[in-house]
Coordinates of C-alpha atoms in Angstrom, one line a residue:
M26 CA -0.1 -0.1 0.0
Y27 CA 1.3 3.4 -0.5
P28 CA 1.7 5.5 1.4
S29 CA 3.2 3.3 3.8
Y30 CA 1.4 4.3 6.8
L31 CA -1.9 3.2 5.3
K32 CA -0.6 -0.3 5.8
A33 CA 0.7 0.6 9.4
Y34 CA -2.4 1.7 10.2
E35 CA -4.2 -1.2 9.0
N36 CA -2.1 -3.4 11.0
G37 CA -1.9 -1.4 14.2
K38 CA 2.0 -0.4 13.9
L39 CA 1.0 3.4 13.7
K40 CA -1.2 3.6 16.9
R41 CA 1.5 1.2 18.6
T42 CA 4.5 3.6 17.7
A43 CA 2.2 6.5 18.5
D44 CA 1.2 5.5 21.8
H45 CA 5.1 4.6 22.4
L46 CA 6.4 7.9 21.3
Y47 CA 3.5 9.7 23.0
N48 CA 4.3 8.0 26.5
M49 CA 8.0 9.1 25.9
L50 CA 6.8 12.7 26.2
K51 CA 6.4 11.8 30.1
S52 CA 10.2 12.2 30.6
C53 CA 11.0 13.5 27.5
S54 CA 13.8 11.6 25.3
I55 CA 12.3 12.2 21.5
C56 CA 15.1 13.6 20.5
P57 CA 19.3 13.7 21.6
R58 CA 18.9 16.3 24.3
N59 CA 16.8 14.1 26.7
C60 CA 15.6 16.4 28.3
L61 CA 13.6 14.2 30.7
V62 CA 10.6 16.6 31.5
N63 CA 7.1 15.8 31.9
R64 CA 5.4 17.3 28.2
I65 CA 2.4 16.0 28.8
K66 CA 1.9 18.0 32.1
G67 CA 2.9 20.9 30.1
E68 CA 6.7 21.0 31.1
K69 CA 8.9 22.3 28.6
G70 CA 12.6 21.4 27.9
F71 CA 15.2 22.8 25.3
C72 CA 12.6 23.0 22.5
K73 CA 10.2 25.3 24.7
T74 CA 7.4 22.9 24.0
G75 CA 5.0 21.3 26.0
L76 CA 2.2 19.1 24.8
L77 CA 0.5 20.7 22.0
P78 CA 2.7 21.5 18.9
K79 CA 2.8 24.8 18.0
V80 CA 2.5 25.8 14.3
V81 CA 3.3 29.0 12.4
N82 CA 1.5 28.4 9.2
F83 CA 0.9 25.5 6.7
M84 CA 0.7 26.1 3.0
P85 CA 1.5 24.6 -0.4
H86 CA 5.4 25.5 -0.7
N87 CA 7.0 25.9 -3.9
G88 CA 10.6 26.9 -2.9
E89 CA 11.5 23.2 -2.3
E90 CA 13.7 21.0 -4.8
P91 CA 12.0 20.4 -7.8
P92 CA 10.7 17.0 -7.4
I93 CA 9.1 17.9 -3.9
S94 CA 7.5 20.9 -5.0
G95 CA 6.6 20.0 -8.4
A96 CA 4.0 22.1 -10.3
K97 CA 1.4 22.0 -7.4
G98 CA 3.4 22.9 -4.7
S99 CA 4.8 20.9 -1.1
G100 CA 1.9 20.7 1.6
A101 CA 4.3 22.4 4.1
I102 CA 3.4 22.4 8.1
F103 CA 5.8 24.9 9.4
F104 CA 6.4 23.6 13.2
S105 CA 7.3 26.6 15.7
N106 CA 10.2 25.7 17.9
C107 CA 13.5 23.3 17.4
N108 CA 15.6 21.1 19.0
M109 CA 18.6 23.1 17.8
A110 CA 19.6 26.7 18.5
C111 CA 21.2 28.1 15.0
V112 CA 22.8 31.6 15.5
Y113 CA 22.3 32.1 11.7
C114 CA 18.6 30.8 11.4
Q115 CA 16.7 32.6 9.0
N116 CA 13.1 31.1 10.6
F117 CA 14.4 32.5 14.0
E118 CA 11.1 34.3 14.4
F119 CA 9.4 30.9 14.8
S120 CA 12.3 28.3 15.7
Q121 CA 13.5 30.3 18.4
K122 CA 11.2 33.1 19.2
K123 CA 8.1 31.3 19.9
E124 CA 5.9 32.9 17.4
G125 CA 3.2 30.6 16.2
R126 CA 0.3 29.2 18.3
E127 CA -0.6 25.6 19.6
V128 CA -3.0 23.5 17.9
D129 CA -4.6 20.4 19.3
F130 CA -4.4 17.2 17.0
D131 CA -7.6 17.1 15.6
E132 CA -6.7 20.6 14.1
L133 CA -3.5 19.4 13.1
A134 CA -5.2 16.3 11.2
G135 CA -7.4 19.1 9.6
F136 CA -4.3 21.2 8.2
M137 CA -3.1 17.6 6.6
L138 CA -6.5 17.0 5.0
K139 CA -6.4 20.9 3.8
L140 CA -3.5 20.2 2.0
Q141 CA -4.5 17.2 0.2
D142 CA -7.7 19.1 -0.8
L143 CA -5.7 21.8 -2.3
G144 CA -3.7 19.4 -4.4
C145 CA -0.2 19.3 -2.7
H146 CA 2.0 16.4 -4.0
N147 CA 3.2 15.5 -0.6
L148 CA 2.7 16.1 3.2
N149 CA 5.6 18.1 4.1
L150 CA 6.4 18.2 8.0
V151 CA 9.0 20.9 8.5
T152 CA 11.3 20.5 11.7
P153 CA 9.3 17.6 13.0
T154 CA 11.6 16.1 15.7
H155 CA 10.4 17.6 18.8
V156 CA 6.5 17.0 18.0
L157 CA 6.6 13.5 16.1
P158 CA 4.5 12.0 18.9
Q159 CA 1.7 14.7 18.4
I160 CA 2.1 14.4 14.2
L161 CA 1.8 10.4 14.4
K162 CA -1.6 11.0 16.9
S163 CA -2.7 13.4 14.2
L164 CA -2.0 11.1 11.4
L165 CA -4.5 8.5 13.4
I166 CA -7.4 11.2 13.1
A167 CA -6.6 11.9 9.0
I168 CA -6.0 8.8 8.1
P169 CA -9.8 7.6 8.5
E170 CA -11.1 10.8 7.1
G171 CA -9.1 10.0 3.7
L172 CA -5.6 11.2 4.3
K173 CA -3.3 9.4 1.6
L174 CA -0.2 12.1 0.8
P175 CA 2.9 10.5 1.2
I176 CA 5.1 12.0 4.1
I177 CA 8.0 14.0 3.8
Y178 CA 10.0 14.3 7.2
N179 CA 12.2 17.3 6.7
T180 CA 14.5 17.6 9.7
S181 CA 17.8 19.3 10.7
G182 CA 19.0 15.8 11.1
Y183 CA 19.7 16.1 15.2
E184 CA 17.9 12.7 15.6
S185 CA 18.1 9.8 17.8
V186 CA 18.4 6.7 15.7
E187 CA 15.8 4.7 17.8
I188 CA 13.2 7.3 17.0
I189 CA 14.2 7.0 13.3
K190 CA 14.0 3.2 13.5
S191 CA 10.3 3.6 14.9
L192 CA 9.3 5.5 11.6
N193 CA 10.3 2.4 9.4
G194 CA 7.1 1.6 7.5
I195 CA 5.4 5.0 8.1
V196 CA 7.5 7.8 6.6
D197 CA 8.4 7.2 2.9
I198 CA 10.6 10.0 2.0
Y199 CA 13.4 11.3 4.3
L200 CA 14.5 15.2 3.7
S201 CA 17.6 15.4 6.0
D202 CA 20.1 18.0 6.6
M203 CA 23.7 17.2 7.2
R204 CA 25.2 20.4 8.7
Y205 CA 28.3 19.4 10.4
S206 CA 31.0 17.4 10.4
D207 CA 32.7 18.5 13.7
N208 CA 31.3 18.8 16.9
E209 CA 33.2 22.5 17.8
S210 CA 31.1 24.3 15.0
A211 CA 28.0 22.2 15.9
K212 CA 28.2 23.4 19.4
Q213 CA 29.3 27.0 18.8
Y214 CA 26.7 27.7 15.7
S215 CA 23.8 25.5 16.9
N216 CA 24.1 24.7 20.4
T217 CA 24.2 21.1 19.8
L218 CA 26.3 18.1 21.6
N219 CA 27.7 15.5 19.1
Y220 CA 25.8 16.4 16.3
P221 CA 27.6 14.5 13.6
E222 CA 27.4 11.4 15.6
Y223 CA 23.7 11.3 16.0
N224 CA 23.4 12.7 12.7
R225 CA 25.0 10.2 10.9
E226 CA 23.5 7.3 12.9
A227 CA 20.3 8.8 12.1
V228 CA 20.9 9.5 8.2
K229 CA 22.3 5.8 7.7
E230 CA 18.9 4.5 9.1
M231 CA 16.9 6.4 6.9
H232 CA 18.8 5.2 4.0
R233 CA 18.3 1.8 5.3
Q234 CA 14.5 2.1 5.1
V235 CA 13.9 3.9 1.9
G236 CA 16.9 4.0 -0.3
I237 CA 17.9 5.8 -3.2
A238 CA 15.3 8.5 -4.0
E239 CA 12.6 7.0 -6.7
F240 CA 10.3 9.5 -8.7
D241 CA 7.0 9.1 -10.5
K242 CA 6.4 10.0 -14.2
S243 CA 6.0 13.3 -13.6
S244 CA 9.6 13.6 -11.6
I245 CA 7.9 14.0 -8.1
I246 CA 9.7 12.0 -5.5
T247 CA 7.7 9.2 -4.1
R248 CA 10.4 7.5 -1.8
G249 CA 13.8 7.7 -0.7
M250 CA 16.1 9.9 0.8
I251 CA 17.5 13.7 0.0
I252 CA 20.3 15.1 1.8
R253 CA 20.6 18.7 2.3
H254 CA 23.9 20.4 2.8
L255 CA 24.3 24.0 3.4
V256 CA 27.8 25.5 2.5
L257 CA 28.9 27.8 5.2
P258 CA 31.7 30.4 5.3
N259 CA 35.3 29.6 5.7
K260 CA 34.6 25.3 5.6
L261 CA 32.6 25.4 8.6
S262 CA 30.0 23.1 7.5
G263 CA 32.7 20.5 6.7
T264 CA 31.7 19.6 3.1
E265 CA 34.6 17.3 2.5
K266 CA 34.1 14.9 5.4
I267 CA 30.0 14.8 5.1
M268 CA 30.5 14.2 1.0
E269 CA 32.8 11.2 1.8
F270 CA 30.8 9.6 4.0
I271 CA 28.0 9.5 1.9
A272 CA 29.7 8.1 -0.6
K273 CA 31.3 5.6 1.6
E274 CA 28.6 5.0 4.2
L275 CA 25.5 5.3 1.7
S276 CA 25.8 5.2 -1.7
E277 CA 27.4 7.3 -4.4
N278 CA 23.8 7.6 -6.0
T279 CA 22.4 9.4 -2.9
Y280 CA 20.5 12.6 -4.1
I281 CA 22.1 15.6 -2.5
S282 CA 20.9 19.5 -2.5
L283 CA 23.7 21.4 -2.3
M284 CA 22.7 25.0 -0.6
S285 CA 24.2 28.2 -1.6
Q286 CA 21.7 30.2 0.3
Y287 CA 23.4 30.7 3.5
I288 CA 22.5 34.5 4.8
P289 CA 24.1 35.6 8.0
Y290 CA 20.9 36.0 10.0
Y291 CA 19.5 36.9 13.6
K292 CA 22.8 36.8 15.9
A293 CA 25.3 35.8 12.9
D294 CA 26.8 39.2 13.0
K295 CA 28.3 38.3 16.3
H296 CA 30.2 35.7 14.8
P297 CA 32.8 36.9 12.7
K298 CA 33.6 33.7 10.5
I299 CA 30.3 33.4 9.8
N300 CA 29.0 37.1 9.4
R301 CA 28.9 36.7 5.6
R302 CA 27.3 35.1 2.6
I303 CA 29.5 32.4 1.0
N304 CA 31.4 33.6 -2.1
T305 CA 31.6 31.9 -5.5
R306 CA 34.9 30.2 -4.5
E307 CA 33.8 28.4 -1.6
Y308 CA 30.3 26.9 -3.4
E309 CA 32.8 25.8 -6.4
E310 CA 35.0 24.1 -3.9
A311 CA 31.9 22.2 -2.5
Q312 CA 30.8 21.3 -5.7
N313 CA 34.2 20.0 -6.6
I314 CA 34.1 18.0 -3.5
M315 CA 30.6 16.3 -4.4
Q316 CA 32.5 15.4 -8.0
K317 CA 35.4 14.1 -6.3
Y318 CA 33.4 11.4 -4.3
H319 CA 31.4 10.8 -7.6
L320 CA 28.0 12.2 -6.1
Y321 CA 26.1 13.5 -9.1
N322 CA 22.7 12.8 -8.1
G323 CA 20.9 16.2 -7.0
W324 CA 20.6 19.7 -7.2
T325 CA 23.1 22.7 -6.9
Q326 CA 21.7 26.3 -6.9
E327 CA 22.8 29.4 -9.1
S328 CA 22.0 32.8 -8.2
R329 CA 18.4 33.0 -9.2
G330 CA 17.6 29.7 -7.4
L331 CA 19.1 31.0 -4.4
E332 CA 16.9 33.9 -4.4
R333 CA 14.1 32.3 -5.0
L334 CA 14.8 29.4 -2.0
A335 CA 15.9 32.2 0.3
G336 CA 13.2 34.4 -0.3
V337 CA 10.4 32.2 0.5
N338 CA 7.4 34.1 2.1
I339 CA 6.0 32.1 4.7
K340 CA 3.2 34.2 5.6
R341 CA 2.6 33.6 9.4
N342 CA -1.2 33.6 9.5
I343 CA -2.8 30.5 10.6

């Protein structure tokens, strides 16, 4: 059955997984931070989210990679808050400044169904990690009402591999960042501990589950993984090590979105090494590294595409 969560709904796996992850909120260990707060009682840890998910907007999104957005748009739900704290985040107003509003599971399910009614190609869960149990509970409501859009798990990549394992047979498409290859940069610029280790193990599990990206006759992704790599100034994203990992530990056929859209938003002006956009030479070096490791599948960004992707208006109006 497609998408996979329909079979998981029928055989009970989706409910079992939703219930298990929901119970984990009593002493939250949904992500690598392991805050151990009781979110069911409204306690909040690093992600500043209690029981109810907070959403800033949902809409057909035309600014993703071509096989995600297609002609009709990707059905994006933008969740507020995050389990990272990037000093350069372009969405800091709702990732770190609490913009958005809380919604219950029924309303979230309604957003999913509305996006399907609008003709979107997929259900794009943007920054879902910290509200995954709530998302699965909402799926249980939306599926009997006819939801059948494939899920895109659109993540920063700071994930617990055990949680990703629980999504086997539920998620068909993973869209994951590989942001850093060294702990020092990850800690300084995103306030994360051991990001590369958690990220690599999670990405390996994603690849094991869904494999190389597959596309329909309209070139829309139907299954598989796309890895996003944002090129930062002064080689701080560790492109060499990340591309080597992808080629050797995953597959040379992996689809990669090499992103040139870095802009020094938010608190980046307080960090001299990242207080500028990347230059042409830095981006070309990253492209050459991909070619060095025979990574030819995916997308790069020219200046026009850069402006289109970096300038997306999320229209905070739910």
